[in-house]
Amino acid sequence: MSGVSLEIELSGIKLRNPFILASGFIDDDPSLLSRAWKAGFGALTTKSLTPKPREGYKPPIIAFTKAGYLNAVGLSNPGVDSLPRLLSKLPRESKVIVSIAGSTVDDFRYGAEKSNLDNVDIIELNLSCPHVKSMGMDIIHDISYSLDIIDAVVSTSDKPVYIKLGLTDTYLSLVSKALDKGVSGFTIMNTIKALAIDTASLKPILSNVYGGLSGPAIHPIAVRMVYEVYREYQVPIIGVGGVMDWEDVVEFIAAGASAVGVGSYLFLKPVESVKDLINDLMKFLEDNGYGNVVDLRGVAHKK
Amino acid sequence: MNYVKAYVVDNIHVYRDVYHLILRTEIERLLPGHFIMIWIPEVEEVPMAPSLYRDGIMRITYKVVGETTGYMSRLDRGEKIYIRGPLGKPYKLNGYGRYLLIGGGVGVAPLIYSAHILSERGVEFTYVEGVPNSNYEMFIDEAISLGGEALLYTEDGSKGVKGYPTEYLKTNYRYYDYILACGPDEFNRAVYRLCREYGLNCQISFERIVKCGVGVCGSCVLEGTGLLVCLDGPVFNISTLYEYGYSP
Ligand SMILES: Cc1cc2nc3c(=O)[nH]c(=O)nc-3n(C[C@H](O)[C@H](O)[C@H](O)COP(=O)(O)OP(=O)(O)OC[C@H]3O[C@@H](n4cnc5c(N)ncnc54)[C@H](O)[C@@H]3O)c2cc1C
Ligand SMILES: Cc1cc2nc3c(=O)[nH]c(=O)nc-3n(C[C@H](O)[C@H](O)[C@H](O)COP(=O)(O)O)c2cc1C
Ligand code: FES
């Protein structure tokens, strides 16, 4: 092994590397989380959990497009009460981000209370799911409502709280206000509302008609948002969106991300393939004379 | 992975709630054990492992259990549906050795397709089908026509041998180099236990609720193992199952 260090810190929590399993990817079952941890991720994000279990939408829940993927899973999840069971197969040293979703301030407060477990490291508020009414983009478009949720969670929990941002025109203003309320960091970004029509049947593919676009198509948008948030606030950022190879990873970190979320990369690939990203990042750092991944953070801003 | 059209050539009633849907379609090489997602717009999308695919003609052997399969049973000749695939990992079939193909219910679908391939390769095989009674017999004649040995096991003894097909495995396993199995969960668990005990090379195909079919949603996890039926399976070698802590 080389002497390059991939270790990072997120709000005081040490991660063995900057790769984080993004919310919604094979993360709603104890054995899946355990396998993902063994695969080498630095931290795991759970599926967005709501106070009550949710069934989600009927298949098709996924559509493939030229530049990315659409999903309308419908926030299916086993409910936040299942958290102790969900995390039961993870070793002590594992790092866990619990994603919480809901449609009222109380839903989020409840989620935060239930996430107050020893093996939970960070709470991520999913305020930006694009395909479930009243549970996502409806929230983040309404800054004062978002701030009420943030208030409730920050006052309920001692854990660092991160906000998962979606694409809005006003996100920088939300970031600034959220920081004033005690938010510790941001996960950038969620999927973007989109639609795909099948050319064989000439029908919308997703049972929900609309879905969230992820993958290569959104990567440059996510890089822009990471870059802007870092430029203004230099806070911990998890860059998520279209990480398909090491170049996307390097871009996010150079733009200012401390860590990088891996999601659509896992379509049709076993979770162990994250090793390729880890090794490729290591090689990039080595080849370019970085002893430490942290030194790469934000270099795109240097004059 | 986009959809391709599939035209209904025939929809043959086999018995009670079981049908063969014959489709004309063009998808990539689909092997025994692979599955496809069948999409009926405005209804739903469901996984099925074809019981034969050759020269652009696909046979799906299905049982009506709910909304989508109910809709499928009412499809008429000339109608169109949409499919994507092949998905998952198929059975690994060699050109040598002796094979035992053992299954129950509509689970025998990918096994009879395997029998076709083995027969073409001149490989010896025995096909054992387990059903509740003689009315449910499905592919015995087809297996014999392919040059294999074929045995029917009925729960009530109305035809063939009375009992479960696992009885055959218990007494005859020594004759076989490879076991291919597919059936209801309870059957799969029994086959797993026996094949572990006898140290056999065995591949089992599993069913779980498949939603995305591409390894991201987690819906099809084989409980306790972290294995995904849609991506790592549906066909698993029992050594993989063991390695991932499958404990029936
Ligand atoms: C890899 C694989 C191959 C399969 N091959 C065949 C086959 O060759 N022939 C056949 O008859 N059946 C097969 N099945 C089972 C078949 O997919 C279900 O019977 C079917 O989805 C039921 O749909 P429904 O809407 O009629 O039933 P409902 O009960 O109304 O279904 C409701 C929901 O549950 C899902 N579901 C219900 N039962 C199952 C099940 N056993 N497996 C997966 N999803 C299920 C459906 O997709 C649907 O989303 C296979 C399943 C898998 C996973
Ligand atoms: C199938 C699927 C399910 C998802 N579920 C969630 C979820 O429950 N909560 C959430 O915050 N984001 C969810 N997302 C969004 C991802 O976490 C991520 O933000 C997005 O996919 C962009 O990253 P990517 O391009 O690497 O996939 C989901 C995405 C997909 C494709
Ligand atoms: S069905 Fe989604 S992971 Fe297998």
CSV table of C-alpha atoms in Angstrom, one decimal, chain B:
chain,number,residue,atom,x,y,z
B,1,MET,CA,-31.6,-0.9,-20.2
B,2,ASN,CA,-34.6,-0.1,-22.3
B,3,TYR,CA,-37.8,-2.0,-23.2
B,4,VAL,CA,-38.3,-4.0,-26.3
B,5,LYS,CA,-41.6,-5.0,-27.8
B,6,ALA,CA,-42.9,-8.5,-27.3
B,7,TYR,CA,-45.9,-9.7,-29.4
B,8,VAL,CA,-48.2,-12.4,-28.0
B,9,VAL,CA,-48.1,-15.4,-30.3
B,10,ASP,CA,-50.1,-17.6,-28.0
B,11,ASN,CA,-51.3,-17.8,-24.4
B,12,ILE,CA,-51.8,-21.4,-23.6
B,13,HIS,CA,-53.8,-22.6,-20.6
B,14,VAL,CA,-51.9,-25.4,-19.0
B,15,TYR,CA,-54.0,-26.2,-16.0
B,16,ARG,CA,-56.0,-24.3,-13.4
B,17,ASP,CA,-54.0,-21.1,-12.9
B,18,VAL,CA,-50.9,-21.8,-15.0
B,19,TYR,CA,-50.3,-20.6,-18.5
B,20,HIS,CA,-47.6,-20.6,-21.2
B,21,LEU,CA,-47.3,-17.1,-22.7
B,22,ILE,CA,-45.5,-17.4,-26.1
B,23,LEU,CA,-43.9,-14.2,-27.2
B,24,ARG,CA,-42.1,-13.1,-30.3
B,25,THR,CA,-39.3,-10.7,-29.4
B,26,GLU,CA,-35.8,-9.7,-29.9
B,27,ILE,CA,-33.6,-9.5,-26.8
B,28,GLU,CA,-30.0,-10.4,-26.3
B,29,ARG,CA,-28.8,-13.9,-25.4
B,30,LEU,CA,-31.1,-15.0,-22.6
B,31,LEU,CA,-29.9,-18.1,-20.8
B,32,PRO,CA,-31.6,-20.5,-18.4
B,33,GLY,CA,-32.0,-18.8,-15.1
B,34,HIS,CA,-31.8,-15.3,-16.4
B,35,PHE,CA,-34.9,-13.3,-15.8
B,36,ILE,CA,-36.7,-10.5,-17.6
B,37,MET,CA,-39.0,-7.7,-16.4
B,38,ILE,CA,-42.4,-7.8,-18.1
B,39,TRP,CA,-43.9,-4.4,-18.2
B,40,ILE,CA,-47.6,-3.8,-18.9
B,41,PRO,CA,-48.0,-0.1,-19.0
B,42,GLU,CA,-50.5,1.3,-16.4
B,43,VAL,CA,-50.5,-2.1,-14.7
B,44,GLU,CA,-47.1,-3.1,-13.3
B,45,GLU,CA,-43.7,-4.6,-14.1
B,46,VAL,CA,-42.9,-8.1,-12.8
B,47,PRO,CA,-40.0,-10.5,-13.0
B,48,MET,CA,-40.2,-13.8,-14.9
B,49,ALA,CA,-37.6,-16.5,-15.8
B,50,PRO,CA,-38.5,-17.9,-19.2
B,51,SER,CA,-39.0,-21.6,-19.7
B,52,LEU,CA,-37.5,-21.4,-23.2
B,53,TYR,CA,-36.0,-18.9,-25.6
B,54,ARG,CA,-34.9,-19.7,-29.0
B,55,ASP,CA,-35.0,-18.1,-32.5
B,56,GLY,CA,-36.8,-15.0,-31.2
B,57,ILE,CA,-39.6,-17.0,-29.5
B,58,MET,CA,-39.9,-16.9,-25.8
B,59,ARG,CA,-42.0,-19.0,-23.6
B,60,ILE,CA,-43.0,-17.7,-20.1
B,61,THR,CA,-44.6,-20.3,-17.9
B,62,TYR,CA,-46.5,-18.4,-15.3
B,63,LYS,CA,-49.0,-18.8,-12.5
B,64,VAL,CA,-51.8,-16.3,-11.9
B,65,VAL,CA,-51.3,-15.0,-8.4
B,66,GLY,CA,-52.3,-11.3,-8.5
B,67,GLU,CA,-53.0,-8.3,-10.6
B,68,THR,CA,-50.3,-8.4,-13.2
B,69,THR,CA,-50.3,-12.2,-13.8
B,70,GLY,CA,-54.1,-12.0,-13.9
B,71,TYR,CA,-53.8,-9.4,-16.7
B,72,MET,CA,-51.2,-11.5,-18.5
B,73,SER,CA,-53.7,-14.4,-18.5
B,74,ARG,CA,-56.2,-12.3,-20.5
B,75,LEU,CA,-53.7,-11.3,-23.2
B,76,ASP,CA,-54.7,-12.3,-26.7
B,77,ARG,CA,-52.8,-13.2,-29.8
B,78,GLY,CA,-51.2,-10.2,-31.5
B,79,GLU,CA,-51.2,-8.0,-28.4
B,80,LYS,CA,-48.0,-6.2,-27.3
B,81,ILE,CA,-46.2,-6.1,-24.1
B,82,TYR,CA,-42.8,-4.7,-23.2
B,83,ILE,CA,-39.8,-6.5,-21.7
B,84,ARG,CA,-36.3,-5.6,-20.5
B,85,GLY,CA,-33.5,-8.0,-19.9
B,86,PRO,CA,-31.8,-10.4,-19.6
B,87,LEU,CA,-31.2,-9.7,-16.0
B,88,GLY,CA,-29.3,-11.5,-13.2
B,89,LYS,CA,-27.0,-14.4,-13.2
B,90,PRO,CA,-28.0,-17.6,-15.1
B,91,TYR,CA,-27.3,-21.2,-14.3
B,92,LYS,CA,-23.8,-22.2,-15.2
B,93,LEU,CA,-24.0,-25.2,-17.5
B,94,ASN,CA,-21.1,-27.3,-18.6
B,95,GLY,CA,-20.8,-29.6,-21.5
B,96,TYR,CA,-20.0,-32.6,-19.4
B,97,GLY,CA,-20.9,-34.4,-16.2
B,98,ARG,CA,-24.3,-35.7,-15.0
B,99,TYR,CA,-27.0,-33.2,-14.0
B,100,LEU,CA,-30.0,-33.4,-11.7
B,101,LEU,CA,-32.6,-30.8,-12.4
B,102,ILE,CA,-35.0,-30.7,-9.5
B,103,GLY,CA,-37.9,-28.3,-8.9
B,104,GLY,CA,-41.4,-27.7,-7.8
B,105,GLY,CA,-44.4,-25.7,-9.0
B,106,VAL,CA,-43.8,-23.0,-11.7
B,107,GLY,CA,-40.2,-22.9,-10.4
B,108,VAL,CA,-39.5,-25.6,-12.9
B,109,ALA,CA,-39.6,-23.0,-15.7
B,110,PRO,CA,-35.8,-22.2,-15.9
B,111,LEU,CA,-35.0,-25.9,-15.3
B,112,ILE,CA,-36.8,-27.1,-18.4
B,113,TYR,CA,-34.9,-24.4,-20.4
B,114,SER,CA,-31.7,-25.8,-18.9
B,115,ALA,CA,-32.8,-29.3,-20.0
B,116,HIS,CA,-33.0,-28.0,-23.6
B,117,ILE,CA,-29.5,-26.6,-23.5
B,118,LEU,CA,-28.0,-29.7,-21.8
B,119,SER,CA,-29.8,-31.9,-24.4
B,120,GLU,CA,-28.3,-29.9,-27.3
B,121,ARG,CA,-24.8,-30.4,-25.7
B,122,GLY,CA,-25.4,-34.1,-25.3
B,123,VAL,CA,-25.2,-33.9,-21.5
B,124,GLU,CA,-26.9,-36.6,-19.4
B,125,PHE,CA,-29.6,-35.3,-17.1
B,126,THR,CA,-32.4,-36.3,-14.9
B,127,TYR,CA,-35.4,-34.1,-14.5
B,128,VAL,CA,-37.5,-34.4,-11.3
B,129,GLU,CA,-40.7,-32.4,-10.9
B,130,GLY,CA,-42.6,-32.1,-7.7
B,131,VAL,CA,-46.3,-31.2,-7.8
B,132,PRO,CA,-49.4,-31.5,-5.5
B,133,ASN,CA,-51.2,-34.1,-7.7
B,134,SER,CA,-51.3,-35.5,-11.2
B,135,ASN,CA,-53.3,-32.5,-12.6
B,136,TYR,CA,-50.3,-30.2,-12.1
B,137,GLU,CA,-47.8,-32.2,-14.2
B,138,MET,CA,-46.0,-29.8,-16.4
B,139,PHE,CA,-42.8,-30.7,-18.3
B,140,ILE,CA,-42.3,-34.4,-17.8
B,141,ASP,CA,-43.1,-35.3,-21.4
B,142,GLU,CA,-40.9,-32.4,-22.7
B,143,ALA,CA,-38.0,-33.6,-20.6
B,144,ILE,CA,-38.4,-37.2,-22.0
B,145,SER,CA,-38.5,-35.8,-25.5
B,146,LEU,CA,-35.2,-34.1,-24.9
B,147,GLY,CA,-33.7,-37.5,-24.1
B,148,GLY,CA,-33.5,-37.1,-20.3
B,149,GLU,CA,-34.7,-39.3,-17.6
B,150,ALA,CA,-37.9,-37.7,-16.0
B,151,LEU,CA,-39.6,-38.4,-12.7
B,152,LEU,CA,-42.8,-37.0,-11.3
B,153,TYR,CA,-43.4,-36.7,-7.6
B,154,THR,CA,-46.9,-36.0,-6.4
B,155,GLU,CA,-47.8,-35.2,-2.8
B,156,ASP,CA,-50.9,-37.4,-2.9
B,157,GLY,CA,-49.4,-40.2,-4.9
B,158,SER,CA,-52.0,-39.8,-7.7
B,159,LYS,CA,-49.2,-40.3,-10.3
B,160,GLY,CA,-45.5,-41.0,-10.3
B,161,VAL,CA,-43.9,-41.4,-6.9
B,162,LYS,CA,-45.7,-40.2,-3.8
B,163,GLY,CA,-43.8,-37.6,-1.8
B,164,TYR,CA,-41.5,-34.7,-2.3
B,165,PRO,CA,-38.8,-34.5,-5.0
B,166,THR,CA,-36.2,-34.0,-2.2
B,167,GLU,CA,-36.7,-37.7,-1.5
B,168,TYR,CA,-35.1,-38.5,-4.9
B,169,LEU,CA,-32.1,-36.3,-4.0
B,170,LYS,CA,-31.6,-38.1,-0.7
B,171,THR,CA,-31.4,-41.5,-2.3
B,172,ASN,CA,-29.7,-40.8,-5.6
B,173,TYR,CA,-27.4,-37.8,-5.1
B,174,ARG,CA,-24.3,-40.0,-5.6
B,175,TYR,CA,-25.1,-40.3,-9.3
B,176,TYR,CA,-24.8,-36.6,-10.0
B,177,ASP,CA,-22.0,-34.1,-10.5
B,178,TYR,CA,-24.3,-31.0,-10.7
B,179,ILE,CA,-27.6,-30.2,-9.1
B,180,LEU,CA,-29.8,-27.4,-10.5
B,181,ALA,CA,-32.8,-26.5,-8.3
B,182,CYS,CA,-35.6,-24.0,-8.3
B,183,GLY,CA,-38.8,-24.0,-6.3
B,184,PRO,CA,-40.7,-22.4,-3.5
B,185,ASP,CA,-38.6,-21.1,-0.6
B,186,GLU,CA,-39.2,-24.1,1.6
B,187,PHE,CA,-38.1,-26.5,-1.1
B,188,ASN,CA,-35.0,-24.4,-1.8
B,189,ARG,CA,-34.1,-24.4,1.8
B,190,ALA,CA,-34.4,-28.2,1.9
B,191,VAL,CA,-32.3,-28.6,-1.2
B,192,TYR,CA,-29.6,-26.3,0.2
B,193,ARG,CA,-29.4,-28.3,3.5
B,194,LEU,CA,-29.2,-31.6,1.7
B,195,CYS,CA,-26.6,-30.5,-0.8
B,196,ARG,CA,-24.4,-28.9,1.9
B,197,GLU,CA,-24.7,-32.1,3.9
B,198,TYR,CA,-23.7,-34.3,0.9
B,199,GLY,CA,-21.1,-31.8,-0.4
B,200,LEU,CA,-22.7,-31.4,-3.8
B,201,ASN,CA,-22.1,-28.8,-6.4
B,202,CYS,CA,-25.5,-27.2,-6.5
B,203,GLN,CA,-27.1,-24.0,-7.9
B,204,ILE,CA,-30.4,-22.8,-6.7
B,205,SER,CA,-32.7,-20.1,-8.1
B,206,PHE,CA,-34.6,-17.8,-5.7
B,207,GLU,CA,-37.6,-15.5,-5.9
B,208,ARG,CA,-37.9,-12.3,-4.0
B,209,ILE,CA,-39.9,-9.1,-4.7
B,210,VAL,CA,-37.9,-7.5,-7.5
B,211,LYS,CA,-38.6,-3.8,-8.0
B,212,CYS,CA,-35.7,-2.2,-9.8
B,213,GLY,CA,-34.1,-5.4,-11.1
B,214,VAL,CA,-30.7,-3.7,-11.3
B,215,GLY,CA,-29.3,-3.9,-7.8
B,216,VAL,CA,-30.0,-0.5,-6.3
B,217,CYS,CA,-33.3,-0.6,-4.4
B,218,GLY,CA,-32.6,-3.5,-2.0
B,219,SER,CA,-36.0,-4.9,-2.3
B,220,CYS,CA,-34.9,-8.4,-3.4
B,221,VAL,CA,-32.3,-9.0,-0.6
B,222,LEU,CA,-32.0,-12.6,0.5
B,223,GLU,CA,-32.6,-12.1,4.2
B,224,GLY,CA,-29.5,-12.1,6.4
B,225,THR,CA,-27.0,-12.5,3.5
B,226,GLY,CA,-26.7,-9.1,1.8
B,227,LEU,CA,-27.1,-10.9,-1.5
B,228,LEU,CA,-29.4,-9.4,-4.1
B,229,VAL,CA,-31.6,-11.8,-6.0
B,230,CYS,CA,-31.8,-9.5,-9.0
B,231,LEU,CA,-28.0,-8.8,-9.3
B,232,ASP,CA,-26.1,-11.6,-7.5
B,233,GLY,CA,-28.7,-14.1,-8.4
B,234,PRO,CA,-31.4,-15.3,-9.0
B,235,VAL,CA,-29.2,-18.3,-9.4
B,236,PHE,CA,-26.8,-18.8,-6.6
B,237,ASN,CA,-24.2,-21.5,-6.1
B,238,ILE,CA,-24.7,-22.9,-2.6
B,239,SER,CA,-21.0,-22.2,-1.8
B,240,THR,CA,-21.8,-18.5,-2.3
B,241,LEU,CA,-24.9,-18.7,-0.1
B,242,TYR,CA,-22.8,-20.4,2.6
B,243,GLU,CA,-20.0,-17.8,2.3
B,244,TYR,CA,-22.6,-15.0,2.8
B,245,GLY,CA,-24.1,-16.6,5.9
B,246,TYR,CA,-27.3,-18.0,4.4
B,247,SER,CA,-28.9,-20.1,7.2
B,248,PRO,CA,-32.1,-21.8,6.2
